[in-house]
mmCIF file of N, CA and C in Angstrom:
data_model
loop_
_atom_site.group_PDB
_atom_site.id
_atom_site.type_symbol
_atom_site.label_atom_id
_atom_site.label_comp_id
_atom_site.label_asym_id
_atom_site.label_seq_id
_atom_site.Cartn_x
_atom_site.Cartn_y
_atom_site.Cartn_z
ATOM 1 N N MET J 1 -118.744 133.182 15.633
ATOM 2 C CA MET J 1 -118.192 132.343 16.688
ATOM 3 C C MET J 1 -118.287 133.088 18.021
ATOM 4 N N ILE J 2 -118.808 132.423 19.008
ATOM 5 C CA ILE J 2 -118.979 133.044 20.315
ATOM 6 C C ILE J 2 -117.806 132.661 21.208
ATOM 7 N N TRP J 3 -117.182 133.698 21.791
ATOM 8 C CA TRP J 3 -116.069 133.472 22.704
ATOM 9 C C TRP J 3 -116.632 133.246 24.098
ATOM 10 N N LYS J 4 -116.195 132.180 24.738
ATOM 11 C CA LYS J 4 -116.659 131.891 26.094
ATOM 12 C C LYS J 4 -115.528 132.161 27.073
ATOM 13 N N ARG J 5 -115.859 132.840 28.133
ATOM 14 C CA ARG J 5 -114.856 133.138 29.156
ATOM 15 C C ARG J 5 -114.558 131.907 29.997
ATOM 16 N N THR J 6 -113.319 131.752 30.340
ATOM 17 C CA THR J 6 -112.970 130.709 31.302
ATOM 18 C C THR J 6 -113.231 131.269 32.687
ATOM 19 N N ALA J 7 -113.321 130.403 33.667
ATOM 20 C CA ALA J 7 -113.554 130.850 35.039
ATOM 21 C C ALA J 7 -112.453 131.801 35.486
ATOM 22 N N GLY J 8 -111.235 131.519 35.089
ATOM 23 C CA GLY J 8 -110.106 132.363 35.475
ATOM 24 C C GLY J 8 -110.183 133.753 34.884
ATOM 25 N N SER J 9 -110.530 133.846 33.613
ATOM 26 C CA SER J 9 -110.598 135.169 32.993
ATOM 27 C C SER J 9 -111.781 135.963 33.533
ATOM 28 N N TYR J 10 -112.874 135.275 33.855
ATOM 29 C CA TYR J 10 -114.021 135.966 34.450
ATOM 30 C C TYR J 10 -113.647 136.521 35.821
ATOM 31 N N LYS J 11 -112.963 135.703 36.627
ATOM 32 C CA LYS J 11 -112.551 136.144 37.956
ATOM 33 C C LYS J 11 -111.641 137.355 37.863
ATOM 34 N N HIS J 12 -110.688 137.308 36.920
ATOM 35 C CA HIS J 12 -109.757 138.421 36.741
ATOM 36 C C HIS J 12 -110.514 139.678 36.337
ATOM 37 N N SER J 13 -111.433 139.544 35.408
ATOM 38 C CA SER J 13 -112.228 140.669 34.931
ATOM 39 C C SER J 13 -113.076 141.245 36.062
ATOM 40 N N HIS J 14 -113.696 140.371 36.854
ATOM 41 C CA HIS J 14 -114.535 140.805 37.970
ATOM 42 C C HIS J 14 -113.714 141.571 38.998
ATOM 43 N N LYS J 15 -112.515 141.063 39.320
ATOM 44 C CA LYS J 15 -111.654 141.745 40.286
ATOM 45 C C LYS J 15 -111.244 143.118 39.768
ATOM 46 N N LYS J 16 -110.928 143.197 38.481
ATOM 47 C CA LYS J 16 -110.506 144.457 37.877
ATOM 48 C C LYS J 16 -111.629 145.488 37.937
ATOM 49 N N ILE J 17 -112.848 145.072 37.601
ATOM 50 C CA ILE J 17 -113.999 145.977 37.641
ATOM 51 C C ILE J 17 -114.278 146.410 39.076
ATOM 52 N N THR J 18 -114.212 145.464 40.014
ATOM 53 C CA THR J 18 -114.459 145.782 41.413
ATOM 54 C C THR J 18 -113.464 146.812 41.917
ATOM 55 N N LYS J 19 -112.181 146.637 41.557
ATOM 56 C CA LYS J 19 -111.162 147.597 41.976
ATOM 57 C C LYS J 19 -111.436 148.978 41.402
ATOM 58 N N SER J 20 -111.888 149.037 40.147
ATOM 59 C CA SER J 20 -112.166 150.341 39.551
ATOM 60 C C SER J 20 -113.344 151.018 40.246
ATOM 61 N N PHE J 21 -114.355 150.234 40.678
ATOM 62 C CA PHE J 21 -115.470 150.801 41.441
ATOM 63 C C PHE J 21 -114.967 151.360 42.767
ATOM 64 N N GLU J 22 -114.137 150.579 43.459
ATOM 65 C CA GLU J 22 -113.619 151.004 44.753
ATOM 66 C C GLU J 22 -112.871 152.318 44.617
ATOM 67 N N LYS J 23 -112.058 152.417 43.588
ATOM 68 C CA LYS J 23 -111.271 153.629 43.373
ATOM 69 C C LYS J 23 -112.171 154.804 43.009
ATOM 70 N N ALA J 24 -113.083 154.591 42.065
ATOM 71 C CA ALA J 24 -113.956 155.673 41.608
ATOM 72 C C ALA J 24 -114.894 156.162 42.703
ATOM 73 N N LEU J 25 -115.348 155.250 43.541
ATOM 74 C CA LEU J 25 -116.318 155.609 44.574
ATOM 75 C C LEU J 25 -115.681 155.763 45.950
ATOM 76 N N ASP J 26 -114.352 155.657 46.010
ATOM 77 C CA ASP J 26 -113.607 155.804 47.256
ATOM 78 C C ASP J 26 -114.096 154.832 48.325
ATOM 79 N N ILE J 27 -114.264 153.568 47.930
ATOM 80 C CA ILE J 27 -114.676 152.517 48.861
ATOM 81 C C ILE J 27 -113.414 151.884 49.434
ATOM 82 N N LYS J 28 -113.330 151.826 50.753
ATOM 83 C CA LYS J 28 -112.110 151.349 51.404
ATOM 84 C C LYS J 28 -112.014 149.826 51.475
ATOM 85 N N GLN J 29 -113.122 149.142 51.637
ATOM 86 C CA GLN J 29 -113.057 147.684 51.703
ATOM 87 C C GLN J 29 -113.589 147.084 50.411
ATOM 88 N N PRO J 30 -113.056 145.921 49.996
ATOM 89 C CA PRO J 30 -113.491 145.306 48.746
ATOM 90 C C PRO J 30 -114.978 144.961 48.754
ATOM 91 N N ILE J 31 -115.558 145.007 47.574
ATOM 92 C CA ILE J 31 -116.953 144.610 47.418
ATOM 93 C C ILE J 31 -116.995 143.099 47.247
ATOM 94 N N GLY J 32 -117.643 142.404 48.175
ATOM 95 C CA GLY J 32 -117.761 140.957 48.094
ATOM 96 C C GLY J 32 -119.154 140.567 47.665
ATOM 97 N N GLN J 33 -119.350 139.295 47.401
ATOM 98 C CA GLN J 33 -120.661 138.846 46.932
ATOM 99 C C GLN J 33 -121.758 139.114 47.950
ATOM 100 N N ASN J 34 -121.436 139.069 49.237
ATOM 101 C CA ASN J 34 -122.474 139.236 50.251
ATOM 102 C C ASN J 34 -122.585 140.660 50.771
ATOM 103 N N SER J 35 -121.721 141.542 50.289
ATOM 104 C CA SER J 35 -121.798 142.918 50.768
ATOM 105 C C SER J 35 -122.994 143.620 50.163
ATOM 106 N N GLN J 36 -123.512 144.583 50.860
ATOM 107 C CA GLN J 36 -124.653 145.348 50.352
ATOM 108 C C GLN J 36 -124.127 146.668 49.813
ATOM 109 N N LEU J 37 -124.558 147.018 48.617
ATOM 110 C CA LEU J 37 -124.152 148.277 48.019
ATOM 111 C C LEU J 37 -125.262 149.284 48.250
ATOM 112 N N HIS J 38 -124.932 150.343 48.955
ATOM 113 C CA HIS J 38 -125.928 151.381 49.144
ATOM 114 C C HIS J 38 -125.232 152.726 49.177
ATOM 115 N N SER J 39 -125.984 153.755 49.276
ATOM 116 C CA SER J 39 -125.536 155.146 49.275
ATOM 117 C C SER J 39 -124.896 155.588 47.962
ATOM 118 N N PHE J 40 -125.175 154.887 46.859
ATOM 119 C CA PHE J 40 -124.753 155.379 45.553
ATOM 120 C C PHE J 40 -125.707 156.476 45.111
ATOM 121 N N THR J 41 -125.183 157.502 44.492
ATOM 122 C CA THR J 41 -126.060 158.523 43.927
ATOM 123 C C THR J 41 -126.487 158.085 42.537
ATOM 124 N N ALA J 42 -127.543 158.688 42.028
ATOM 125 C CA ALA J 42 -128.006 158.352 40.685
ATOM 126 C C ALA J 42 -126.918 158.632 39.659
ATOM 127 N N SER J 43 -126.163 159.712 39.856
ATOM 128 C CA SER J 43 -125.112 160.034 38.883
ATOM 129 C C SER J 43 -123.989 159.002 38.905
ATOM 130 N N GLN J 44 -123.677 158.445 40.076
ATOM 131 C CA GLN J 44 -122.656 157.403 40.158
ATOM 132 C C GLN J 44 -123.130 156.144 39.450
ATOM 133 N N LEU J 45 -124.383 155.761 39.677
ATOM 134 C CA LEU J 45 -124.920 154.573 39.019
ATOM 135 C C LEU J 45 -125.013 154.778 37.520
ATOM 136 N N HIS J 46 -125.341 155.975 37.106
ATOM 137 C CA HIS J 46 -125.497 156.268 35.681
ATOM 138 C C HIS J 46 -124.188 156.075 34.919
ATOM 139 N N SER J 47 -123.060 156.259 35.612
ATOM 140 C CA SER J 47 -121.764 156.141 34.942
ATOM 141 C C SER J 47 -121.302 154.692 34.775
ATOM 142 N N PHE J 48 -121.981 153.736 35.428
ATOM 143 C CA PHE J 48 -121.608 152.336 35.272
ATOM 144 C C PHE J 48 -122.036 151.835 33.901
ATOM 145 N N THR J 49 -121.227 151.016 33.289
ATOM 146 C CA THR J 49 -121.614 150.412 32.016
ATOM 147 C C THR J 49 -122.421 149.148 32.290
ATOM 148 N N ALA J 50 -123.114 148.663 31.272
ATOM 149 C CA ALA J 50 -123.905 147.441 31.430
ATOM 150 C C ALA J 50 -123.027 146.271 31.841
ATOM 151 N N SER J 51 -121.842 146.159 31.257
ATOM 152 C CA SER J 51 -120.971 145.031 31.599
ATOM 153 C C SER J 51 -120.522 145.110 33.049
ATOM 154 N N GLN J 52 -120.324 146.319 33.562
ATOM 155 C CA GLN J 52 -119.953 146.468 34.961
ATOM 156 C C GLN J 52 -121.120 146.081 35.862
ATOM 157 N N LEU J 53 -122.338 146.455 35.482
ATOM 158 C CA LEU J 53 -123.508 146.093 36.279
ATOM 159 C C LEU J 53 -123.724 144.593 36.324
ATOM 160 N N HIS J 54 -123.393 143.904 35.252
ATOM 161 C CA HIS J 54 -123.581 142.454 35.207
ATOM 162 C C HIS J 54 -122.716 141.728 36.230
ATOM 163 N N SER J 55 -121.647 142.382 36.731
ATOM 164 C CA SER J 55 -120.780 141.723 37.703
ATOM 165 C C SER J 55 -121.373 141.734 39.112
ATOM 166 N N PHE J 56 -122.427 142.519 39.327
ATOM 167 C CA PHE J 56 -123.064 142.540 40.635
ATOM 168 C C PHE J 56 -124.003 141.350 40.801
ATOM 169 N N THR J 57 -124.141 140.886 42.034
ATOM 170 C CA THR J 57 -125.093 139.816 42.310
ATOM 171 C C THR J 57 -126.484 140.420 42.461
ATOM 172 N N ALA J 58 -127.501 139.577 42.391
ATOM 173 C CA ALA J 58 -128.880 140.048 42.542
ATOM 174 C C ALA J 58 -129.084 140.718 43.897
ATOM 175 N N SER J 59 -128.492 140.171 44.944
ATOM 176 C CA SER J 59 -128.671 140.763 46.275
ATOM 177 C C SER J 59 -128.021 142.135 46.367
ATOM 178 N N GLN J 60 -126.910 142.325 45.659
ATOM 179 C CA GLN J 60 -126.267 143.635 45.657
ATOM 180 C C GLN J 60 -127.124 144.651 44.911
ATOM 181 N N LEU J 61 -127.653 144.250 43.758
ATOM 182 C CA LEU J 61 -128.505 145.154 42.987
ATOM 183 C C LEU J 61 -129.801 145.458 43.730
ATOM 184 N N HIS J 62 -130.286 144.507 44.511
ATOM 185 C CA HIS J 62 -131.530 144.676 45.266
ATOM 186 C C HIS J 62 -131.435 145.833 46.254
ATOM 187 N N SER J 63 -130.228 146.114 46.736
ATOM 188 C CA SER J 63 -130.071 147.173 47.729
ATOM 189 C C SER J 63 -130.125 148.575 47.130
ATOM 190 N N PHE J 64 -130.073 148.688 45.793
ATOM 191 C CA PHE J 64 -130.223 150.004 45.176
ATOM 192 C C PHE J 64 -131.672 150.466 45.316
ATOM 193 N N THR J 65 -131.862 151.747 45.505
ATOM 194 C CA THR J 65 -133.224 152.262 45.595
ATOM 195 C C THR J 65 -133.794 152.454 44.200
ATOM 196 N N ALA J 66 -135.111 152.545 44.129
ATOM 197 C CA ALA J 66 -135.770 152.736 42.838
ATOM 198 C C ALA J 66 -135.307 154.029 42.183
ATOM 199 N N SER J 67 -135.124 155.070 42.974
ATOM 200 C CA SER J 67 -134.699 156.345 42.391
ATOM 201 C C SER J 67 -133.280 156.262 41.837
ATOM 202 N N GLN J 68 -132.432 155.449 42.461
ATOM 203 C CA GLN J 68 -131.073 155.291 41.962
ATOM 204 C C GLN J 68 -131.065 154.528 40.647
ATOM 205 N N LEU J 69 -131.904 153.508 40.544
ATOM 206 C CA LEU J 69 -131.957 152.708 39.328
ATOM 207 C C LEU J 69 -132.756 153.378 38.215
ATOM 208 N N HIS J 70 -133.539 154.366 38.556
ATOM 209 C CA HIS J 70 -134.413 155.035 37.594
ATOM 210 C C HIS J 70 -133.646 155.626 36.414
ATOM 211 N N SER J 71 -132.402 156.023 36.639
ATOM 212 C CA SER J 71 -131.641 156.675 35.571
ATOM 213 C C SER J 71 -131.168 155.704 34.496
ATOM 214 N N PHE J 72 -131.296 154.402 34.727
ATOM 215 C CA PHE J 72 -130.885 153.417 33.731
ATOM 216 C C PHE J 72 -132.035 153.070 32.798
ATOM 217 N N THR J 73 -131.734 152.940 31.533
ATOM 218 C CA THR J 73 -132.743 152.475 30.588
ATOM 219 C C THR J 73 -132.672 150.958 30.520
ATOM 220 N N ALA J 74 -133.700 150.328 30.008
ATOM 221 C CA ALA J 74 -133.716 148.871 29.878
ATOM 222 C C ALA J 74 -132.560 148.397 29.014
ATOM 223 N N SER J 75 -132.244 149.126 27.970
ATOM 224 C CA SER J 75 -131.151 148.698 27.090
ATOM 225 C C SER J 75 -129.805 148.766 27.795
ATOM 226 N N GLN J 76 -129.620 149.716 28.702
ATOM 227 C CA GLN J 76 -128.367 149.800 29.439
ATOM 228 C C GLN J 76 -128.208 148.614 30.381
ATOM 229 N N LEU J 77 -129.297 148.173 30.983
ATOM 230 C CA LEU J 77 -129.225 147.069 31.932
ATOM 231 C C LEU J 77 -129.118 145.710 31.257
ATOM 232 N N HIS J 78 -129.566 145.594 30.023
ATOM 233 C CA HIS J 78 -129.582 144.292 29.355
ATOM 234 C C HIS J 78 -128.557 144.139 28.253
ATOM 235 N N SER J 79 -127.787 145.160 27.954
ATOM 236 C CA SER J 79 -126.825 145.050 26.847
ATOM 237 C C SER J 79 -125.523 144.423 27.273
#
């Protein structure tokens, strides 16, 4: 049986993950859908889990450099 998230639980989960990123990376303003994420080091990106990466929008992920994303394996990004 597959559990489906409600919009409310997804929003809560997304906010929780975003707050943990802000705290871990010492980001002062919240990460919004239109914000650009940059200046992450490869080691910071490497510590993100696949589920945390899934909460980013395509435009946010687009701002990562190739060298920053290089540390992720395909299985980490798709699991």
